[in-house]
Short mmCIF file of C-alpha atoms in Angstrom, two decimals:
data_model
loop_
_atom_site.label_atom_id
_atom_site.label_comp_id
_atom_site.label_asym_id
_atom_site.label_seq_id
_atom_site.Cartn_x
_atom_site.Cartn_y
_atom_site.Cartn_z
CA UNK A 371 -18.13 -115.30 -194.64
CA UNK A 372 -19.43 -119.02 -193.11
CA UNK A 373 -23.18 -116.13 -192.71
CA UNK A 374 -23.58 -115.38 -196.13
CA UNK A 375 -23.59 -119.43 -197.26
CA UNK A 376 -26.01 -119.96 -194.52
CA UNK A 377 -28.51 -117.05 -195.34
CA UNK A 378 -28.17 -118.28 -198.69
CA UNK A 379 -29.03 -121.40 -198.10
CA UNK A 380 -32.11 -120.71 -195.83
CA UNK A 381 -33.28 -118.56 -198.85
CA UNK A 382 -32.93 -121.01 -200.69
CA UNK A 383 -34.57 -123.85 -198.71
CA UNK A 384 -37.64 -121.71 -198.16
CA UNK A 385 -37.75 -120.41 -201.58
CA UNK A 386 -37.66 -124.51 -202.72
CA UNK A 387 -40.55 -124.35 -200.62
CA UNK A 388 -42.27 -122.14 -202.27
CA UNK A 389 -41.74 -123.28 -205.58
CA UNK A 390 -42.63 -127.20 -205.17
CA UNK A 391 -46.46 -126.49 -203.63
CA UNK A 392 -46.53 -123.72 -206.60
CA UNK A 393 -45.87 -126.14 -208.93
CA UNK A 394 -47.99 -129.07 -207.45
CA UNK A 395 -50.80 -127.53 -206.59
CA UNK A 396 -50.73 -124.71 -209.74
CA UNK A 397 -49.88 -127.85 -212.63
CA UNK A 398 -49.55 -131.36 -211.27
CA UNK A 399 -52.60 -131.02 -209.27
CA UNK A 400 -55.40 -130.45 -211.63
CA UNK A 401 -53.56 -132.67 -214.36
CA UNK A 402 -54.05 -135.56 -211.60
CA UNK A 403 -57.36 -134.80 -210.33
CA UNK A 404 -59.97 -136.29 -212.32
CA UNK A 405 -63.02 -133.54 -212.52
CA UNK A 406 -66.30 -133.89 -214.33
CA UNK A 407 -65.88 -130.74 -216.18
CA UNK A 408 -62.43 -130.35 -218.40
CA UNK A 409 -62.74 -126.39 -217.97
CA UNK A 410 -62.04 -127.18 -214.07
CA UNK A 411 -58.52 -128.27 -214.58
CA UNK A 412 -58.64 -125.07 -216.91
CA UNK A 413 -60.26 -122.90 -214.13
CA UNK A 414 -58.09 -124.13 -210.97
CA UNK A 415 -55.11 -122.92 -212.80
CA UNK A 416 -56.37 -119.44 -214.36
CA UNK A 417 -57.66 -118.64 -210.81
CA UNK A 418 -54.45 -119.62 -208.82
CA UNK A 419 -52.06 -116.67 -211.30
CA UNK A 420 -53.54 -113.74 -209.55
CA UNK A 421 -53.14 -114.68 -205.86
CA UNK A 422 -50.20 -116.78 -205.99
CA UNK A 423 -48.09 -114.04 -208.33
CA UNK A 424 -49.20 -111.96 -205.58
CA UNK A 425 -47.99 -114.00 -202.96
CA UNK A 426 -44.91 -115.32 -204.78
CA UNK A 427 -44.10 -111.15 -204.61
CA UNK A 428 -44.69 -110.62 -201.47
CA UNK A 429 -42.74 -113.66 -200.30
CA UNK A 430 -39.96 -113.49 -202.15
CA UNK A 431 -39.49 -109.21 -201.46
CA UNK A 432 -39.30 -110.88 -198.49
CA UNK A 433 -36.69 -113.62 -198.11
CA UNK A 434 -34.56 -111.85 -200.35
CA UNK A 435 -34.42 -108.82 -197.98
CA UNK A 436 -34.96 -110.74 -194.69
CA UNK A 437 -31.79 -110.48 -192.56
CA UNK A 438 -32.13 -113.77 -190.85
CA UNK A 439 -29.26 -114.28 -188.16
CA UNK A 440 -26.29 -116.89 -188.48
CA UNK A 441 -27.84 -119.59 -186.24
CA UNK A 442 -31.86 -119.64 -187.26
CA UNK A 443 -31.45 -122.82 -189.04
CA UNK A 444 -31.47 -123.96 -185.45
CA UNK A 445 -34.45 -121.70 -184.34
CA UNK A 446 -37.24 -123.81 -182.90
CA UNK A 447 -39.53 -121.30 -185.33
CA UNK A 448 -37.44 -122.52 -188.45
CA UNK A 449 -37.27 -126.24 -187.56
CA UNK A 450 -41.06 -126.29 -185.94
CA UNK A 451 -42.00 -124.57 -189.41
CA UNK A 452 -39.95 -126.03 -191.46
CA UNK A 453 -41.32 -129.60 -190.51
CA UNK A 454 -44.79 -127.95 -190.43
CA UNK A 455 -45.09 -127.21 -193.93
CA UNK A 456 -43.56 -130.76 -194.72
CA UNK A 457 -46.65 -132.66 -192.83
CA UNK A 458 -49.25 -130.42 -194.43
CA UNK A 459 -47.63 -130.92 -197.91
CA UNK A 460 -47.91 -134.45 -197.01
CA UNK A 461 -51.42 -134.16 -195.81
CA UNK A 462 -52.45 -132.36 -198.34
CA UNK A 463 -50.70 -134.30 -201.03
CA UNK A 464 -52.15 -138.20 -199.87
CA UNK A 465 -55.71 -136.15 -199.69
CA UNK A 466 -55.82 -134.56 -202.98
CA UNK A 467 -54.81 -138.76 -203.72
CA UNK A 468 -57.03 -140.11 -202.11
CA UNK A 469 -59.79 -137.92 -203.20
CA UNK A 470 -58.67 -138.81 -207.26
CA UNK A 471 -59.16 -142.31 -206.32
CA UNK A 472 -62.23 -142.35 -204.82
CA UNK A 473 -64.42 -143.46 -208.22
CA UNK A 474 -61.61 -145.92 -209.05
CA UNK A 475 -61.79 -147.35 -205.83
CA UNK A 476 -65.28 -147.42 -205.33
CA UNK A 477 -67.46 -146.85 -201.17
CA UNK A 478 -70.31 -145.45 -200.28
CA UNK A 479 -72.13 -144.90 -203.36
CA UNK A 480 -74.67 -141.49 -203.52
CA UNK A 481 -77.75 -143.57 -205.39
CA UNK A 482 -76.43 -147.11 -204.39
CA UNK A 483 -75.54 -148.01 -208.27
CA UNK A 484 -71.77 -149.19 -208.99
CA UNK A 485 -71.29 -146.04 -211.64
CA UNK A 486 -67.17 -144.51 -211.22
CA UNK A 487 -69.23 -141.10 -212.13
CA UNK A 488 -71.15 -141.31 -208.45
CA UNK A 489 -69.84 -139.35 -205.74
CA UNK A 490 -68.79 -141.93 -202.08
CA UNK A 491 -67.91 -140.72 -198.44
CA UNK A 492 -64.17 -140.80 -198.66
CA UNK A 493 -62.47 -143.11 -195.28
CA UNK A 494 -58.62 -143.70 -194.86
CA UNK A 495 -56.47 -141.26 -192.68
CA UNK A 496 -57.89 -138.07 -191.77
CA UNK A 497 -60.69 -138.84 -193.86
CA UNK A 498 -61.52 -140.57 -190.74
CA UNK A 499 -61.62 -137.10 -188.43
CA UNK A 500 -62.85 -134.22 -190.93
CA UNK A 501 -63.79 -134.50 -193.98
CA UNK A 502 -61.54 -131.69 -196.01
CA UNK A 503 -58.24 -132.78 -194.97
CA UNK A 504 -56.49 -132.03 -197.81
CA UNK A 505 -57.59 -127.75 -196.87
CA UNK A 506 -56.41 -128.98 -193.91
CA UNK A 507 -53.23 -129.68 -194.68
CA UNK A 508 -52.98 -126.62 -197.21
CA UNK A 509 -53.69 -124.17 -193.80
CA UNK A 510 -50.90 -126.30 -191.70
CA UNK A 511 -48.84 -125.88 -195.26
CA UNK A 512 -48.60 -121.96 -194.91
CA UNK A 513 -48.94 -121.85 -190.52
CA UNK A 514 -45.54 -123.30 -191.28
CA UNK A 515 -44.19 -120.72 -193.70
CA UNK A 516 -45.09 -118.55 -191.34
CA UNK A 517 -43.33 -119.93 -188.90
CA UNK A 518 -40.70 -120.82 -190.15
CA UNK A 519 -39.96 -116.86 -192.34
CA UNK A 520 -41.26 -115.30 -188.97
CA UNK A 521 -42.96 -112.42 -191.13
CA UNK A 522 -46.04 -111.09 -191.91
CA UNK A 523 -46.01 -111.89 -195.59
CA UNK A 524 -46.48 -115.47 -194.11
CA UNK A 525 -49.21 -114.54 -191.67
CA UNK A 526 -50.11 -112.73 -194.67
CA UNK A 527 -50.87 -115.67 -196.94
CA UNK A 528 -51.64 -118.34 -194.25
CA UNK A 529 -54.41 -115.43 -193.28
CA UNK A 530 -55.81 -115.75 -196.67
CA UNK A 531 -55.43 -119.53 -197.62
CA UNK A 532 -57.62 -119.51 -193.78
CA UNK A 533 -60.01 -117.33 -195.18
CA UNK A 534 -60.69 -119.00 -198.50
CA UNK A 535 -60.39 -122.97 -196.89
CA UNK A 536 -62.81 -122.43 -194.06
CA UNK A 537 -65.54 -121.25 -195.83
CA UNK A 538 -65.31 -123.85 -197.94
CA UNK A 539 -64.25 -126.30 -195.86
CA UNK A 540 -67.63 -125.98 -194.04
CA UNK A 541 -69.44 -126.04 -197.40
CA UNK A 542 -68.52 -129.15 -198.07
CA UNK A 543 -68.77 -130.72 -194.92
CA UNK A 544 -73.17 -129.88 -195.25
CA UNK A 545 -72.85 -131.22 -198.68
CA UNK A 546 -71.87 -134.88 -197.61
CA UNK A 547 -74.37 -134.42 -194.41
CA UNK A 548 -76.86 -133.27 -196.83
CA UNK A 549 -75.61 -136.10 -199.51
CA UNK A 550 -75.20 -139.08 -197.34
CA UNK A 551 -77.97 -140.00 -194.96
CA UNK A 552 -74.46 -142.10 -192.77
CA UNK A 553 -72.23 -139.09 -192.95
CA UNK A 554 -70.16 -139.95 -189.99
CA UNK A 555 -71.57 -137.93 -187.60
CA UNK A 556 -68.65 -137.03 -185.65
CA UNK A 557 -66.33 -136.23 -188.75
CA UNK A 558 -65.58 -132.39 -188.81
CA UNK A 559 -64.87 -129.99 -191.30
CA UNK A 560 -61.76 -129.19 -191.67
CA UNK A 561 -59.88 -129.05 -188.16
CA UNK A 562 -59.64 -132.27 -185.48
CA UNK A 563 -62.36 -132.57 -182.99
CA UNK A 564 -61.73 -128.89 -183.30
CA UNK A 565 -64.28 -128.03 -186.37
#
């Protein structure tokens, strides 16, 4: 009898992780970020519909049919996975908010002017180590998800996210280096101290 409640608890907990991230990434993120064009916000929402529907279906199918041990919530895979998901989520949100605030708070301006519409070198937090901590945070979230669910569905989604974020991080890192001659040379693109 207790195992039924624990199974429901686990399913609800991991389902809430998905819903919270989808809500943040699909609706809140485009609404609070400052983009050069209003169509970028619409593009983000429209561009995430198909992959997120597919991902949500595959993972919802897995979660609704997976049979976990009654004590899986105490399993190191679950605990470590949920912790990685939460840490990744916090890194992702903090980094997005830091990027949003750059034009308000100033920084190293691209052409030396004081216009609030210029690009700046991000500073603080993981931006001191990598160019794209927002991508790193999201990859960490989904790596944690894959571990917590111990599922092929989670692993496939993490691989998809990685395949998306690795080239984007390389591109962004190269762009920063080209635009800012004094861009920190020891800063990596995506993974602190490694890549």
